């Protein structure tokens, strides 16, 4: 069965998309925990960071460059921001499609919840 992010990639459910190209998609988190909270995902099905293989190198470099572009577009490059990826149950992952959270728009504390 498709997970929620695959449905967003396939345009079966709506999302507030801020960036899209042939390899990546970025959209606003539905439950933001910071003034700016954007999720950046590959279109390729990769479960999480632990599931990345050497053949994904190009995609991962592309994702990082997409994060940089989005951060700059949102003005986050000036004061800084945080990128998080949760891995597995103990890591707090709830959607099993690789995603990077971009968090910013205010000073962020460092807490392990
Ligand atoms: P994680 O807990 O790291 O797996 O992150 C999953 C994130 O996806 C959470 O922050 C959710 O708020 C977010 N999320 C779940 N469903 C949607 C959706 N339909 N559109 C946007 N964000 C979503």
CSV table of N, CA and C and ligand atoms in Angstrom, one decimal:
chain,number,residue,atom,x,y,z
A,1,UNK,N,0.8,-1.2,0.0
A,1,UNK,CA,0.0,0.0,0.0
A,1,UNK,C,0.9,1.3,0.0
A,2,UNK,N,0.4,2.3,-0.7
A,2,UNK,CA,1.2,3.5,-0.8
A,2,UNK,C,1.2,4.3,0.5
A,3,UNK,N,2.3,4.8,0.9
A,3,UNK,CA,2.3,5.7,2.1
A,3,UNK,C,1.9,7.1,1.6
A,4,UNK,N,1.7,8.0,2.6
A,4,UNK,CA,1.2,9.3,2.4
A,4,UNK,C,2.1,10.1,1.4
A,5,UNK,N,3.4,10.0,1.6
A,5,UNK,CA,4.3,10.8,0.7
A,5,UNK,C,4.3,10.3,-0.7
A,6,UNK,N,4.1,9.0,-0.9
A,6,UNK,CA,4.0,8.5,-2.2
A,6,UNK,C,2.7,9.0,-2.9
A,7,UNK,N,1.7,9.1,-2.1
A,7,UNK,CA,0.4,9.7,-2.7
A,7,UNK,C,0.6,11.2,-3.0
A,8,UNK,N,1.4,11.9,-2.3
A,8,UNK,CA,1.7,13.3,-2.6
A,8,UNK,C,2.5,13.4,-3.9
A,9,UNK,N,3.5,12.5,-4.0
A,9,UNK,CA,4.3,12.4,-5.2
A,9,UNK,C,3.5,12.2,-6.4
A,10,UNK,N,2.5,11.2,-6.3
A,10,UNK,CA,1.7,10.8,-7.4
A,10,UNK,C,0.5,11.8,-7.6
A,11,UNK,N,0.4,12.8,-6.8
A,11,UNK,CA,-0.6,13.9,-6.8
A,11,UNK,C,-2.0,13.3,-6.6
A,12,UNK,N,-2.1,12.2,-5.8
A,12,UNK,CA,-3.3,11.7,-5.4
A,12,UNK,C,-4.0,12.4,-4.2
A,13,UNK,N,-3.1,13.0,-3.4
A,13,UNK,CA,-3.6,13.9,-2.3
A,13,UNK,C,-2.8,15.2,-2.4
A,14,UNK,N,-3.5,16.3,-2.0
A,14,UNK,CA,-2.9,17.6,-2.2
A,14,UNK,C,-1.8,17.9,-1.1
A,15,UNK,N,-0.9,18.8,-1.4
A,15,UNK,CA,0.1,19.2,-0.5
A,15,UNK,C,0.5,20.7,-0.9
A,16,UNK,N,1.0,21.4,0.1
A,16,UNK,CA,1.4,22.8,-0.2
A,16,UNK,C,2.9,22.7,-0.7
A,17,UNK,N,3.0,22.5,-2.0
A,17,UNK,CA,4.3,22.2,-2.6
A,17,UNK,C,5.1,23.6,-2.8
A,18,UNK,N,6.3,23.6,-2.4
A,18,UNK,CA,7.1,24.8,-2.5
A,18,UNK,C,8.2,24.6,-3.6
A,19,UNK,N,8.5,23.4,-3.9
A,19,UNK,CA,9.5,23.1,-4.9
A,19,UNK,C,9.3,21.7,-5.5
A,20,UNK,N,9.5,21.6,-6.8
A,20,UNK,CA,9.5,20.3,-7.5
A,20,UNK,C,10.4,20.3,-8.7
A,21,UNK,N,11.1,19.2,-8.8
A,21,UNK,CA,11.8,18.9,-10.1
A,21,UNK,C,11.7,17.4,-10.4
A,22,UNK,N,12.4,16.9,-11.3
A,22,UNK,CA,12.3,15.5,-11.7
A,22,UNK,C,12.7,14.5,-10.6
A,23,UNK,N,13.5,14.9,-9.7
A,23,UNK,CA,14.0,14.0,-8.7
A,23,UNK,C,13.5,14.3,-7.3
A,24,UNK,N,13.0,15.5,-7.0
A,24,UNK,CA,12.7,15.8,-5.6
A,24,UNK,C,11.4,16.6,-5.6
A,25,UNK,N,10.8,16.6,-4.4
A,25,UNK,CA,9.6,17.3,-4.1
A,25,UNK,C,9.8,17.9,-2.7
A,26,UNK,N,9.3,19.2,-2.5
A,26,UNK,CA,9.3,19.8,-1.2
A,26,UNK,C,8.0,20.4,-0.9
A,27,UNK,N,7.5,20.2,0.3
A,27,UNK,CA,6.1,20.7,0.7
A,27,UNK,C,6.1,21.1,2.1
A,28,UNK,N,5.1,22.0,2.5
A,28,UNK,CA,5.0,22.4,3.9
A,28,UNK,C,4.5,21.2,4.8
A,29,UNK,N,5.1,21.1,5.9
A,29,UNK,CA,4.7,20.1,6.9
A,29,UNK,C,3.3,20.4,7.3
A,30,UNK,N,2.4,19.5,7.4
A,30,UNK,CA,1.0,19.7,7.8
A,30,UNK,C,0.8,20.1,9.2
A,31,UNK,N,1.8,19.7,10.0
A,31,UNK,CA,1.8,20.0,11.5
A,31,UNK,C,3.1,20.7,11.9
A,32,UNK,N,3.3,22.0,11.5
A,32,UNK,CA,4.5,22.6,11.6
A,32,UNK,C,4.9,22.8,13.1
A,33,UNK,N,6.2,22.6,13.4
A,33,UNK,CA,6.7,22.9,14.7
A,33,UNK,C,7.7,24.1,14.8
A,34,UNK,N,7.7,24.8,13.7
A,34,UNK,CA,8.5,26.0,13.6
A,34,UNK,C,7.8,26.9,12.6
A,35,UNK,N,8.1,28.3,12.6
A,35,UNK,CA,7.4,29.1,11.6
A,35,UNK,C,7.6,28.7,10.2
A,36,UNK,N,8.8,28.1,9.9
A,36,UNK,CA,9.0,27.5,8.6
A,36,UNK,C,9.3,26.0,8.8
A,37,UNK,N,8.5,25.1,8.2
A,37,UNK,CA,8.7,23.7,8.4
A,37,UNK,C,8.4,23.0,7.1
A,38,UNK,N,9.4,22.7,6.4
A,38,UNK,CA,9.3,22.1,5.0
A,38,UNK,C,9.9,20.8,5.0
A,39,UNK,N,9.2,19.8,4.3
A,39,UNK,CA,9.8,18.5,4.1
A,39,UNK,C,10.3,18.4,2.7
A,40,UNK,N,11.5,17.8,2.6
A,40,UNK,CA,12.2,17.6,1.2
A,40,UNK,C,12.3,16.1,1.1
A,41,UNK,N,11.8,15.6,0.0
A,41,UNK,CA,11.8,14.2,-0.3
A,41,UNK,C,12.3,13.8,-1.7
A,42,UNK,N,12.9,12.6,-1.8
A,42,UNK,CA,13.2,12.2,-3.2
A,42,UNK,C,12.0,11.5,-3.8
A,43,UNK,N,11.9,11.6,-5.1
A,43,UNK,CA,10.7,10.9,-5.7
A,43,UNK,C,11.0,9.4,-5.7
A,44,UNK,N,12.2,9.0,-5.7
A,44,UNK,CA,12.6,7.6,-5.6
A,44,UNK,C,12.1,7.0,-4.2
A,45,UNK,N,11.6,5.8,-4.2
A,45,UNK,CA,11.3,5.2,-2.9
A,45,UNK,C,12.5,4.8,-2.2
A,46,UNK,N,12.8,5.5,-1.1
A,46,UNK,CA,13.9,5.1,-0.2
A,46,UNK,C,13.3,5.2,1.2
A,47,UNK,N,13.4,4.2,2.0
A,47,UNK,CA,12.7,4.1,3.3
A,47,UNK,C,13.1,5.2,4.3
A,48,UNK,N,14.4,5.3,4.4
A,48,UNK,CA,15.0,6.3,5.3
A,48,UNK,C,16.5,6.4,5.1
A,49,UNK,N,17.2,7.2,5.9
A,49,UNK,CA,18.7,7.4,5.7
A,49,UNK,C,19.4,6.1,5.7
A,50,UNK,N,19.0,5.2,6.6
A,50,UNK,CA,19.7,3.9,6.7
A,50,UNK,C,19.5,3.0,5.5
A,51,UNK,N,18.5,3.3,4.6
A,51,UNK,CA,18.2,2.5,3.4
A,51,UNK,C,18.9,3.1,2.2
A,52,UNK,N,19.6,4.2,2.4
A,52,UNK,CA,20.3,4.8,1.2
A,52,UNK,C,21.5,3.9,0.8
A,53,UNK,N,21.6,3.7,-0.5
A,53,UNK,CA,22.7,2.9,-1.0
A,53,UNK,C,23.6,3.7,-1.9
A,54,UNK,N,24.8,3.2,-2.2
A,54,UNK,CA,25.8,4.0,-3.0
A,54,UNK,C,25.2,4.5,-4.4
A,55,UNK,N,24.2,3.7,-4.9
A,55,UNK,CA,23.6,4.1,-6.2
A,55,UNK,C,22.8,5.3,-6.1
A,56,UNK,N,22.5,5.7,-4.8
A,56,UNK,CA,21.6,6.9,-4.6
A,56,UNK,C,22.5,8.2,-4.4
A,57,UNK,N,23.8,8.1,-4.6
A,57,UNK,CA,24.7,9.2,-4.4
A,57,UNK,C,24.2,10.5,-5.1
A,58,UNK,N,23.8,10.4,-6.3
A,58,UNK,CA,23.5,11.5,-7.1
A,58,UNK,C,22.2,12.2,-6.5
A,59,UNK,N,21.2,11.3,-6.2
A,59,UNK,CA,20.0,11.8,-5.6
A,59,UNK,C,20.2,12.5,-4.3
A,60,UNK,N,21.1,12.0,-3.5
A,60,UNK,CA,21.3,12.6,-2.2
A,60,UNK,C,22.0,14.0,-2.3
A,61,UNK,N,23.0,14.0,-3.2
A,61,UNK,CA,23.6,15.3,-3.5
A,61,UNK,C,22.6,16.3,-4.0
A,62,UNK,N,21.7,15.9,-4.9
A,62,UNK,CA,20.7,16.7,-5.4
A,62,UNK,C,19.7,17.2,-4.3
A,63,UNK,N,19.4,16.3,-3.4
A,63,UNK,CA,18.5,16.7,-2.3
A,63,UNK,C,19.1,17.7,-1.4
A,64,UNK,N,20.4,17.6,-1.2
A,64,UNK,CA,21.1,18.6,-0.3
A,64,UNK,C,21.2,19.9,-1.1
A,65,UNK,N,21.4,19.9,-2.3
A,65,UNK,CA,21.4,21.2,-3.1
A,65,UNK,C,20.0,21.8,-3.1
A,66,UNK,N,19.0,20.9,-3.1
A,66,UNK,CA,17.6,21.4,-3.1
A,66,UNK,C,17.3,22.1,-1.7
A,67,UNK,N,17.8,21.5,-0.7
A,67,UNK,CA,17.6,22.0,0.7
A,67,UNK,C,18.3,23.4,0.7
A,68,UNK,N,19.5,23.5,0.2
A,68,UNK,CA,20.1,24.8,0.2
A,68,UNK,C,19.3,25.9,-0.6
A,69,UNK,N,18.8,25.5,-1.8
A,69,UNK,CA,18.0,26.4,-2.6
A,69,UNK,C,16.7,26.9,-1.8
A,70,UNK,N,16.0,25.9,-1.2
A,70,UNK,CA,14.8,26.2,-0.5
A,70,UNK,C,15.1,27.2,0.7
A,71,UNK,N,16.2,26.8,1.4
A,71,UNK,CA,16.6,27.6,2.6
A,71,UNK,C,16.8,29.1,2.1
A,72,UNK,N,17.5,29.2,1.0
A,72,UNK,CA,17.8,30.6,0.5
A,72,UNK,C,16.5,31.3,0.1
A,73,UNK,N,15.7,30.5,-0.6
A,73,UNK,CA,14.4,31.1,-1.1
A,73,UNK,C,13.5,31.6,0.1
A,74,UNK,N,13.6,30.9,1.2
A,74,UNK,CA,12.8,31.2,2.4
A,74,UNK,C,13.5,32.2,3.3
A,75,UNK,N,14.7,32.6,2.9
A,75,UNK,CA,15.5,33.6,3.7
A,75,UNK,C,16.1,33.0,4.9
A,76,UNK,N,16.2,31.6,5.0
A,76,UNK,CA,16.7,31.0,6.2
A,76,UNK,C,18.3,31.0,6.2
A,77,UNK,N,18.9,31.2,5.1
A,77,UNK,CA,20.3,31.2,5.0
A,77,UNK,C,21.0,32.3,5.8
A,78,UNK,N,20.2,33.3,6.1
A,78,UNK,CA,20.7,34.5,6.7
A,78,UNK,C,21.0,34.2,8.2
A,79,UNK,N,20.0,33.7,8.9
A,79,UNK,CA,20.2,33.5,10.4
A,79,UNK,C,20.4,32.0,10.7
A,80,UNK,N,20.2,31.2,9.7
A,80,UNK,CA,20.4,29.7,10.0
A,80,UNK,C,19.1,29.0,10.2
A,81,UNK,N,19.3,27.7,10.2
A,81,UNK,CA,18.1,26.8,10.2
A,81,UNK,C,18.6,25.4,10.6
A,82,UNK,N,17.7,24.4,10.7
A,82,UNK,CA,18.1,23.1,11.1
A,82,UNK,C,17.5,22.1,10.1
A,83,UNK,N,18.2,21.0,9.8
A,83,UNK,CA,17.8,19.9,9.0
A,83,UNK,C,17.8,18.7,9.8
A,84,UNK,N,16.7,18.0,9.8
A,84,UNK,CA,16.5,16.7,10.6
A,84,UNK,C,16.0,15.6,9.7
A,85,UNK,N,16.5,14.4,9.9
A,85,UNK,CA,15.9,13.2,9.3
A,85,UNK,C,15.7,12.2,10.4
A,86,UNK,N,14.5,11.7,10.6
A,86,UNK,CA,14.2,10.7,11.7
A,86,UNK,C,14.3,9.3,11.0
A,87,UNK,N,14.9,8.4,11.8
A,87,UNK,CA,15.1,7.0,11.3
A,87,UNK,C,14.5,6.0,12.2
A,88,UNK,N,13.6,5.3,11.7
A,88,UNK,CA,13.0,4.2,12.5
A,88,UNK,C,12.2,4.6,13.7
A,89,UNK,N,11.7,3.6,14.4
A,89,UNK,CA,10.7,3.8,15.5
A,89,UNK,C,11.4,4.7,16.6
A,90,UNK,N,12.6,4.3,17.0
A,90,UNK,CA,13.2,5.1,18.1
A,90,UNK,C,13.7,6.5,17.7
A,91,UNK,N,13.9,6.6,16.4
A,91,UNK,CA,14.2,7.9,15.8
A,91,UNK,C,13.0,8.8,15.6
A,92,UNK,N,11.8,8.3,15.9
A,92,UNK,CA,10.6,9.1,15.7
A,92,UNK,C,10.1,9.2,14.3
A,93,UNK,N,10.5,8.2,13.4
A,93,UNK,CA,10.0,8.3,12.1
A,93,UNK,C,8.6,7.8,12.0
A,94,UNK,N,7.7,8.5,11.4
A,94,UNK,CA,6.3,8.1,11.3
A,94,UNK,C,5.9,7.8,9.8
A,95,UNK,N,6.6,8.4,8.9
A,95,UNK,CA,6.3,8.2,7.5
A,95,UNK,C,7.6,7.5,6.9
A,96,UNK,N,7.4,6.3,6.4
A,96,UNK,CA,8.6,5.5,5.9
A,96,UNK,C,8.9,5.8,4.4
A,97,UNK,N,9.2,7.1,4.2
A,97,UNK,CA,9.7,7.5,2.9
A,97,UNK,C,10.7,8.6,3.3
A,98,UNK,N,12.0,8.4,2.8
A,98,UNK,CA,13.1,9.3,3.3
A,98,UNK,C,12.6,10.8,3.1
A,99,UNK,N,12.8,11.6,4.2
A,99,UNK,CA,12.5,13.0,4.2
A,99,UNK,C,13.4,13.8,5.1
A,100,UNK,N,13.7,15.0,4.7
A,100,UNK,CA,14.5,15.9,5.5
A,100,UNK,C,13.5,17.0,5.9
A,101,UNK,N,13.5,17.3,7.2
A,101,UNK,CA,12.7,18.4,7.8
A,101,UNK,C,13.6,19.6,7.7
A,102,UNK,N,13.2,20.7,7.1
A,102,UNK,CA,13.8,22.0,7.2
A,102,UNK,C,13.0,22.8,8.2
A,103,UNK,N,13.7,23.2,9.3
A,103,UNK,CA,13.1,24.0,10.4
A,103,UNK,C,13.8,25.3,10.5
A,104,UNK,N,13.0,26.4,10.6
A,104,UNK,CA,13.6,27.7,10.8
A,104,UNK,C,12.6,28.8,11.0
A,105,UNK,N,13.1,30.0,11.1
A,105,UNK,CA,12.2,31.1,11.3
A,105,UNK,C,12.2,31.7,12.7
A,106,UNK,N,12.9,31.0,13.6
A,106,UNK,CA,13.1,31.4,14.9
A,106,UNK,C,14.3,30.7,15.5
A,107,UNK,N,14.9,31.2,16.6
A,107,UNK,CA,16.0,30.4,17.2
A,107,UNK,C,15.5,29.1,17.7
A,108,UNK,N,16.2,28.1,17.4
A,108,UNK,CA,15.8,26.7,17.8
A,108,UNK,C,16.6,26.2,19.0
A,109,UNK,N,15.9,25.6,19.9
A,109,UNK,CA,16.7,25.0,21.0
A,109,UNK,C,17.2,23.6,20.6
A,110,UNK,N,18.1,23.1,21.4
A,110,UNK,CA,18.6,21.7,21.1
A,110,UNK,C,18.1,20.8,22.2
A,111,UNK,N,17.0,20.0,21.8
A,111,UNK,CA,16.4,19.1,22.8
A,111,UNK,C,16.2,17.8,22.1
A,112,UNK,N,16.5,16.8,22.8
A,112,UNK,CA,16.2,15.4,22.3
A,112,UNK,C,14.9,15.0,23.0
A,113,UNK,N,13.9,14.9,22.2
A,113,UNK,CA,12.5,14.7,22.8
A,113,UNK,C,12.3,13.3,23.2
B,1,LIG,P1,8.6,11.9,10.6
B,1,LIG,O1,7.9,11.9,12.0
B,1,LIG,O2,10.0,12.3,10.7
B,1,LIG,O3,8.4,10.6,9.8
B,1,LIG,O4,7.9,13.1,9.8
B,1,LIG,C1,6.7,13.0,9.1
B,1,LIG,C2,6.1,14.3,9.0
B,1,LIG,O5,5.2,14.3,8.0
B,1,LIG,C3,5.5,14.9,10.2
B,1,LIG,O6,6.1,16.1,10.7
B,1,LIG,C4,4.0,15.1,9.8
B,1,LIG,O7,3.5,16.3,10.3
B,1,LIG,C5,4.2,15.2,8.3
B,1,LIG,N1,3.0,14.9,7.5
B,1,LIG,C6,2.2,13.8,7.6
B,1,LIG,N2,1.3,13.8,6.7
B,1,LIG,C7,1.5,15.0,5.9
B,1,LIG,C8,0.8,15.5,4.8
B,1,LIG,N3,-0.3,15.0,4.3
B,1,LIG,N4,1.3,16.7,4.3
B,1,LIG,C9,2.3,17.3,4.9
B,1,LIG,N5,3.0,16.8,5.9
B,1,LIG,C10,2.6,15.6,6.4
